[in-house]
PDB file of C-alpha atoms and ligand atoms in Angstrom:
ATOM      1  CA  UNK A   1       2.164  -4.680  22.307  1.00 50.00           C
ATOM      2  CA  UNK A   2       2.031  -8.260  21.478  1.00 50.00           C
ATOM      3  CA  UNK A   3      -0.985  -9.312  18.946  1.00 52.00           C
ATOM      4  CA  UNK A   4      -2.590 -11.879  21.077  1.00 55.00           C
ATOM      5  CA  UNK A   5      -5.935 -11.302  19.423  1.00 55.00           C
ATOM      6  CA  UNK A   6      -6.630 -11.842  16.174  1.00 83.00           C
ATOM      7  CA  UNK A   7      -8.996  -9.168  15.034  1.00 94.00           C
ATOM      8  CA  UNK A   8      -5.455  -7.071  15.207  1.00 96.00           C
ATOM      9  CA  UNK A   9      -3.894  -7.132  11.927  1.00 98.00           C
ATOM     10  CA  UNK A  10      -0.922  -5.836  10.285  1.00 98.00           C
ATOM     11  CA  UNK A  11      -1.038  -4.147   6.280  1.00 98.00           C
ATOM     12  CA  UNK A  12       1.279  -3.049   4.107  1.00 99.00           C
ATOM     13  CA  UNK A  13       0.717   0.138   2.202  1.00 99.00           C
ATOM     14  CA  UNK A  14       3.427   1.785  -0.584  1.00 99.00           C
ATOM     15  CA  UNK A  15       2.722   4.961  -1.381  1.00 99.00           C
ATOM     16  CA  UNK A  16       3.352   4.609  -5.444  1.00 98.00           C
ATOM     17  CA  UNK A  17       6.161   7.161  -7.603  1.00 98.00           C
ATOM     18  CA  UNK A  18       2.992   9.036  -8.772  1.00 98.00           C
ATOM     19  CA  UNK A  19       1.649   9.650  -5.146  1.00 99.00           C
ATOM     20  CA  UNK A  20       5.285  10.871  -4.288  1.00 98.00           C
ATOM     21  CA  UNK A  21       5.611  12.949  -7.135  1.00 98.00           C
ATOM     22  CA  UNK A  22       2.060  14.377  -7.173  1.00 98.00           C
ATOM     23  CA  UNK A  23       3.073  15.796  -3.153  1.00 98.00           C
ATOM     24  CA  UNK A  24       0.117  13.610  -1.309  1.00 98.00           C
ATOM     25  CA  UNK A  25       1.986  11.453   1.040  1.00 98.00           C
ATOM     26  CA  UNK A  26       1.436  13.553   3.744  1.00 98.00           C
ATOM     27  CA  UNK A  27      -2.728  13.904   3.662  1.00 98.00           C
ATOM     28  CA  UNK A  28      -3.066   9.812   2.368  1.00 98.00           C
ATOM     29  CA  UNK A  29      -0.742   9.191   5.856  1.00 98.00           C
ATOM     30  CA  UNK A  30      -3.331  11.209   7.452  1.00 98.00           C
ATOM     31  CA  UNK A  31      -6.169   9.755   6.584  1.00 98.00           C
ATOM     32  CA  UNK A  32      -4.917   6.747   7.913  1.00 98.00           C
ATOM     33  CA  UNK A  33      -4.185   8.130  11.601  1.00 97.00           C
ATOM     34  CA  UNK A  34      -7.066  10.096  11.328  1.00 97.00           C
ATOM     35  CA  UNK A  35      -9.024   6.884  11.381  1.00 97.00           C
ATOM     36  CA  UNK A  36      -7.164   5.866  14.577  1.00 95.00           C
ATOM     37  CA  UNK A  37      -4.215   3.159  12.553  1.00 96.00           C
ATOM     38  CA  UNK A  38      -0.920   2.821  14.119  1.00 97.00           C
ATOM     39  CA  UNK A  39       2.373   3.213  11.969  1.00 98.00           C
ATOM     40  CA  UNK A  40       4.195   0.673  12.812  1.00 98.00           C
ATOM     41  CA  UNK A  41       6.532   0.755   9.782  1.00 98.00           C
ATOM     42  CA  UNK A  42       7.521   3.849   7.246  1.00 98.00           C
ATOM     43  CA  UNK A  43      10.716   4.232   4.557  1.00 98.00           C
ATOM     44  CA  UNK A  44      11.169   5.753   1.618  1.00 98.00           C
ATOM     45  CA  UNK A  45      12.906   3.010  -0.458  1.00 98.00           C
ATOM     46  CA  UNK A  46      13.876   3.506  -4.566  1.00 98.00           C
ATOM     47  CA  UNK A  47      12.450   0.157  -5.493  1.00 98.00           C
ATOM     48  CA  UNK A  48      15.177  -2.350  -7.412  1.00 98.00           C
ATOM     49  CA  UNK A  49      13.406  -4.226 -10.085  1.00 98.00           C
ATOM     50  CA  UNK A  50      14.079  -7.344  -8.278  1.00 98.00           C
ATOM     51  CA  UNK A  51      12.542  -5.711  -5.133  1.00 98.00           C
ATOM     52  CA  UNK A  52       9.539  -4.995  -7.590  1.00 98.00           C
ATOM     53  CA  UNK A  53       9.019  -8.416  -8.772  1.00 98.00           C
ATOM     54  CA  UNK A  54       9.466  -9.879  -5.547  1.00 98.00           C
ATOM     55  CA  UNK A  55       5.779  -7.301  -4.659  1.00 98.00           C
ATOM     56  CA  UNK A  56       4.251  -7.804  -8.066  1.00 98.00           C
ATOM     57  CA  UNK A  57       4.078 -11.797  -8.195  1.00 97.00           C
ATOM     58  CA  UNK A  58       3.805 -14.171 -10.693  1.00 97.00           C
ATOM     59  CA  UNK A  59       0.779 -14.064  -8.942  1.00 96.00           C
ATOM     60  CA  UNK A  60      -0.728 -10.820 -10.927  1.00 97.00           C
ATOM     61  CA  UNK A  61       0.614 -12.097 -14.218  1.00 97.00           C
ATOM     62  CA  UNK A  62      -2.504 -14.949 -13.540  1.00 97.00           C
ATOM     63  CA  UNK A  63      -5.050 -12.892 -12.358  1.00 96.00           C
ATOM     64  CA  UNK A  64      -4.110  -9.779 -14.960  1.00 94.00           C
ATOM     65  CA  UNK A  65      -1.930 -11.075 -17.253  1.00 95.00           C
ATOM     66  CA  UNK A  66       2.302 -11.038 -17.909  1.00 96.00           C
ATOM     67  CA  UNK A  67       1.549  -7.240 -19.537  1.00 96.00           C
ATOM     68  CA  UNK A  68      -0.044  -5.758 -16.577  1.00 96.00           C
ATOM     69  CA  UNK A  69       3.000  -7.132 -14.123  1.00 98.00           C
ATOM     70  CA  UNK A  70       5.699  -5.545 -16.880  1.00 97.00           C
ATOM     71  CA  UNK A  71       3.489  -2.613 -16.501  1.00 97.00           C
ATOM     72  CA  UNK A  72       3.457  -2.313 -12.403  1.00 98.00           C
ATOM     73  CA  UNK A  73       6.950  -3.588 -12.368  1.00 98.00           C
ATOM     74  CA  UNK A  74       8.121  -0.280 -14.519  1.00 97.00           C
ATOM     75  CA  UNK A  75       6.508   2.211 -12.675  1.00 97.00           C
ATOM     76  CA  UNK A  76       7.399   0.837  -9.124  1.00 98.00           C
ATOM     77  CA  UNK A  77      11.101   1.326 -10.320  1.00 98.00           C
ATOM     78  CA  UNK A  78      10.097   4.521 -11.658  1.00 98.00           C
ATOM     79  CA  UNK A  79      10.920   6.741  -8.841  1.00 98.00           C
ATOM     80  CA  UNK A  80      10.476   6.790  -4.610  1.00 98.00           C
ATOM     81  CA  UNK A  81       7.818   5.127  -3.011  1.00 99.00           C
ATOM     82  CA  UNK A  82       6.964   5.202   0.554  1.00 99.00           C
ATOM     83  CA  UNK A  83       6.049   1.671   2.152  1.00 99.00           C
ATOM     84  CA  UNK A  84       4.085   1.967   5.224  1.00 99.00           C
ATOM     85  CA  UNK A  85       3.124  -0.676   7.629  1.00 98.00           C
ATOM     86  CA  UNK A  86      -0.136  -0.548   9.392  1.00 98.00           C
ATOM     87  CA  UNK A  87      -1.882  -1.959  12.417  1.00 98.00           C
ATOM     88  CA  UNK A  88      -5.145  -1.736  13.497  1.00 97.00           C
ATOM     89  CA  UNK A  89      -8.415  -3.789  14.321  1.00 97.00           C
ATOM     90  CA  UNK A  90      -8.966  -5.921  10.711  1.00 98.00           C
ATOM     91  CA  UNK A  91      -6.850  -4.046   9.218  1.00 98.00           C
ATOM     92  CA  UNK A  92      -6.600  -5.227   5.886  1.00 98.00           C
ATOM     93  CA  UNK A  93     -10.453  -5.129   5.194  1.00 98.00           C
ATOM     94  CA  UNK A  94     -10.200  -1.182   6.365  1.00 98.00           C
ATOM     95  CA  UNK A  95      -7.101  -0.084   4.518  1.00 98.00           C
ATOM     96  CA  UNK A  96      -8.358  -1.547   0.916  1.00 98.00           C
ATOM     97  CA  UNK A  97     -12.061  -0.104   1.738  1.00 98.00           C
ATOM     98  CA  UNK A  98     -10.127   3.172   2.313  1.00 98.00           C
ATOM     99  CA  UNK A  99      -7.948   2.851  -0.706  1.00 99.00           C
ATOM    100  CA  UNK A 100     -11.027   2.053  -3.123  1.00 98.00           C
ATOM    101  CA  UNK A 101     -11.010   0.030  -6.431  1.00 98.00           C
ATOM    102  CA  UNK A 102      -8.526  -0.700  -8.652  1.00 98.00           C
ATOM    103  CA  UNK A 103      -9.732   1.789 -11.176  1.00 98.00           C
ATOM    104  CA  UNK A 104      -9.902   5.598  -9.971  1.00 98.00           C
ATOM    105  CA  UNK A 105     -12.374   6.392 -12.569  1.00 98.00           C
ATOM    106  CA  UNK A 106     -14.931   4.221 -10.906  1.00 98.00           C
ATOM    107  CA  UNK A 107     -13.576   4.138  -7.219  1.00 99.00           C
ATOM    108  CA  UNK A 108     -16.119   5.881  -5.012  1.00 98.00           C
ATOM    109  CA  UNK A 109     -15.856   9.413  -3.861  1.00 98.00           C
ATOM    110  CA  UNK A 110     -14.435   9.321  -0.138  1.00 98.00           C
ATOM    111  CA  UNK A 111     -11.906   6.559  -1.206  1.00 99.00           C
ATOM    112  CA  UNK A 112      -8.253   7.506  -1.648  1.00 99.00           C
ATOM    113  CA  UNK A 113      -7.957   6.943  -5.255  1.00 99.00           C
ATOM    114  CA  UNK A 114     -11.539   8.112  -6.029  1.00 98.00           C
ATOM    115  CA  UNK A 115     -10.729  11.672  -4.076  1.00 98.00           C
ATOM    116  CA  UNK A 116      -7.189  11.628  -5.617  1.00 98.00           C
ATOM    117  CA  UNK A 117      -7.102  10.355  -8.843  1.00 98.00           C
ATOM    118  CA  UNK A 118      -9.553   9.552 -12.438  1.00 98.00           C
ATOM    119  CA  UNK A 119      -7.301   7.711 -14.990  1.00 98.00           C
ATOM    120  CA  UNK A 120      -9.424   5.115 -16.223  1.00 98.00           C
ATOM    121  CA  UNK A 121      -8.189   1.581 -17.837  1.00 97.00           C
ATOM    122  CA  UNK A 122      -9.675   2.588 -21.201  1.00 98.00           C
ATOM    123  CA  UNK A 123      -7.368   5.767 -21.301  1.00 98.00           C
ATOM    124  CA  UNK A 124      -4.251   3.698 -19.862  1.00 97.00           C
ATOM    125  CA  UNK A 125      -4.530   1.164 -22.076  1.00 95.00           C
ATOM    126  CA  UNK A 126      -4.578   3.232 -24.737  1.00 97.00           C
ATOM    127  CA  UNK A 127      -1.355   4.357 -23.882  1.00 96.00           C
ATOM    128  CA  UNK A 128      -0.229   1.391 -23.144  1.00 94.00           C
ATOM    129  CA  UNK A 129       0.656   2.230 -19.497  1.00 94.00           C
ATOM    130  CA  UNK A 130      -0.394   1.072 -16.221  1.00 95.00           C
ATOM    131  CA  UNK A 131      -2.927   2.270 -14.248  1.00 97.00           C
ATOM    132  CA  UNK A 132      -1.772   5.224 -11.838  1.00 98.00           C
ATOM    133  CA  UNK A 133      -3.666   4.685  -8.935  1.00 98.00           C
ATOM    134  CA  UNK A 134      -1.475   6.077  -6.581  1.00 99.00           C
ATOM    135  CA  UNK A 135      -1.597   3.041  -3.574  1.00 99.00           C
ATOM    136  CA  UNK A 136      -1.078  -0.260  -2.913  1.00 98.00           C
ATOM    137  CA  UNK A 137      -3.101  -2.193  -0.099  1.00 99.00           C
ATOM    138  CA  UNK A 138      -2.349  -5.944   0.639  1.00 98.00           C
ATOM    139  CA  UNK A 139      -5.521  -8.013  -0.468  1.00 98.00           C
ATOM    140  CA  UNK A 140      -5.775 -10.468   2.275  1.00 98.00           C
ATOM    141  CA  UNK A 141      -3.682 -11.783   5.230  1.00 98.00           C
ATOM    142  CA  UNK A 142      -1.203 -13.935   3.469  1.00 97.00           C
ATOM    143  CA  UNK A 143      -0.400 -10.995   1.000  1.00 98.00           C
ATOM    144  CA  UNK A 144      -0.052  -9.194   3.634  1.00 98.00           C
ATOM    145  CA  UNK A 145       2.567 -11.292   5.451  1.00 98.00           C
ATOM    146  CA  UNK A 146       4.394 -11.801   2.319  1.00 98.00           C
ATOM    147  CA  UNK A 147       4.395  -8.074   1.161  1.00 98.00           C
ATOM    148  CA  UNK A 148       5.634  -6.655   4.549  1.00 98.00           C
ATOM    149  CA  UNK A 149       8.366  -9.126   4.675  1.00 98.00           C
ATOM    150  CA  UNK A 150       9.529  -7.966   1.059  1.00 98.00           C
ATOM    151  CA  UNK A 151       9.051  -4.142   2.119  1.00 98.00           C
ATOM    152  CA  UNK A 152      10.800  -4.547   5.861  1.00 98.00           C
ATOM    153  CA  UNK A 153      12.991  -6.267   8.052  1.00 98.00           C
ATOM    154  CA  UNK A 154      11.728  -7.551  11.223  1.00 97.00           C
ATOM    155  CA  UNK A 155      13.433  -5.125  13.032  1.00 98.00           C
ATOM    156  CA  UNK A 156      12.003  -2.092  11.183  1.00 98.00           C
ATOM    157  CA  UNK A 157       8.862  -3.160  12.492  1.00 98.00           C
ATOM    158  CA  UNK A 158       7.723  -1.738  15.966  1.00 97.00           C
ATOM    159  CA  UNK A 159       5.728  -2.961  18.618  1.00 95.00           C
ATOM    160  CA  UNK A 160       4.473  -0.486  20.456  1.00 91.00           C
ATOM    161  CA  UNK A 161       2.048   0.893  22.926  1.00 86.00           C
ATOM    162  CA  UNK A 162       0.936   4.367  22.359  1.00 75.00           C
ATOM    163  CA  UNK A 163      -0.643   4.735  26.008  1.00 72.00           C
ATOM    164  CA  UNK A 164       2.436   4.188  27.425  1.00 67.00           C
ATOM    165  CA  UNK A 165       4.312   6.348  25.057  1.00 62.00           C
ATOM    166  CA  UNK A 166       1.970   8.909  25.713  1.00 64.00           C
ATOM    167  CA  UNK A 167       2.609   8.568  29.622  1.00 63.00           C
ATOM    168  CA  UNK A 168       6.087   9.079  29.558  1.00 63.00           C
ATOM    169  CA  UNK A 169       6.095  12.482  27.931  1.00 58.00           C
ATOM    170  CA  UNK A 170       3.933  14.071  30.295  1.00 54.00           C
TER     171      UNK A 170
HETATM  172  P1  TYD B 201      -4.642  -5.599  -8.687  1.00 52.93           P
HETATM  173  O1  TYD B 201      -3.820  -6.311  -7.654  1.00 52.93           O
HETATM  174  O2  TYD B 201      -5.648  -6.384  -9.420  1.00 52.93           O
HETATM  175  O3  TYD B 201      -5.402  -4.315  -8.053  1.00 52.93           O
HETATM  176  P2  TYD B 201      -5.258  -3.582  -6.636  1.00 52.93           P
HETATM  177  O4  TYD B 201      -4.014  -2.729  -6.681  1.00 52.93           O
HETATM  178  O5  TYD B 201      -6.507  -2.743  -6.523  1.00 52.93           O
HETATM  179  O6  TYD B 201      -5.210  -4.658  -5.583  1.00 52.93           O
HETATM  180  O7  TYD B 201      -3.677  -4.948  -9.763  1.00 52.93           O
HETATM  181  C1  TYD B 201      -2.424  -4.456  -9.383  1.00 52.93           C
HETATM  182  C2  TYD B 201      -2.176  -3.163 -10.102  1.00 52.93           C
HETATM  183  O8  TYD B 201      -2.130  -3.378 -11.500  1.00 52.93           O
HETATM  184  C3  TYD B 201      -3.252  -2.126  -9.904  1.00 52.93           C
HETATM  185  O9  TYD B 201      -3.064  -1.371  -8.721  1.00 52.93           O
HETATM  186  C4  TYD B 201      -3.168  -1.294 -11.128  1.00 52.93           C
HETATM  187  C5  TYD B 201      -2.546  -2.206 -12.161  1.00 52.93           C
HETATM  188  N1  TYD B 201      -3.443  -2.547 -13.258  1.00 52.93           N
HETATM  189  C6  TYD B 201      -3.270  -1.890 -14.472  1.00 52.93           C
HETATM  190  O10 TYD B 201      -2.389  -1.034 -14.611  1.00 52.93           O
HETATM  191  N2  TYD B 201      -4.081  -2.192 -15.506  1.00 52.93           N
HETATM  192  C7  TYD B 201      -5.068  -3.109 -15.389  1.00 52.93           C
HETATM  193  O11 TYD B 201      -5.800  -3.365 -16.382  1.00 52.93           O
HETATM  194  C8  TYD B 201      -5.252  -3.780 -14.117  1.00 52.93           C
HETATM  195  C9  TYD B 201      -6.348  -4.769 -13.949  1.00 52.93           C
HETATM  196  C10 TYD B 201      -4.405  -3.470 -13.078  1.00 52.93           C
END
């Protein structure tokens, strides 16, 4: 299906090493097709750091400082992620409302990193580590354009429709 209207949007999600590790990418997929999103896009990958740099920009070093980037940068490389591309109707508003705030201490309940996760930036910092909030949701539409080209090849990304799929197997 061609996106001829604009109010469909593509996303890119990873699926962070502690999300992978922790056995939840399964149920945070769900959630996703629960809420009626096509997949249009899914790999496990075993970032590269220059893979990881390409994601975290110079961009975060600005808005959260050089430390924080080091920070995201090591534990993207730290294991498997899963990268996920999404499509649905303003898509990138509804995957980061779904997701929930940066911290999972004080993301609400019903959120994926408030149901999934509590670290809070006080106890991170502490330990000097980065946040583990499982996800990553593009912020807006030219984030999202840039992140899914760093994450997939054109060709790894499907267009689809699922009515017709569905015909065919009947
Ligand atoms: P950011 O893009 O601001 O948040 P989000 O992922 O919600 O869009 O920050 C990128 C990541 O940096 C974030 O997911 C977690 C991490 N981070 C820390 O580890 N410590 C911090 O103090 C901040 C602000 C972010």
């Amino acid at each position: 299906m061609t996106n001829t209207c604009e109010t469909i949007q593509r996303t890119l999600v990873l699926l962070k090493p502690d999300a992978v590790n922790r056995g939840l990418v399964g149920e945070i997929l769900h959630r996703f097709e629960r809420v009626g999103m096509k997949i249009v896009g899914l790999k496990m990958v075993w970032p590269t750091e220059e893979t990881a740099l390409k994601h975290y920009t110079e961009d975060l070093a600005i808005r959260r400082g050089e430390h924080v980037r080091k920070l995201m940068v090591e534990m993207l490389v730290s294991g498997p992620i899963v990268a996920i591309a999404l499509e649905g109707i303003e898509a990138i508003e509804l995957v980061r409302k779904m997701v929930g705030g940066t911290e999972p201490k004080a993301a609400a309940p019903g959120t994926i990193r408030g149901d999934y996760a509590h670290v809070s930036f006080k106890h991170a910092d502490a330990r000097q580590v980065g946040v583990l909030n499982l996800i990553h949701a593009s912020s807006n539409e030219d984030d999202a354009r840039q992140e899914l080209e760093v994450w997939f090849d054109a060709s790894e990304l499907l267009e689809f429709d699922p009515h017709y799929v569905k015909q065919t197997i009947v």
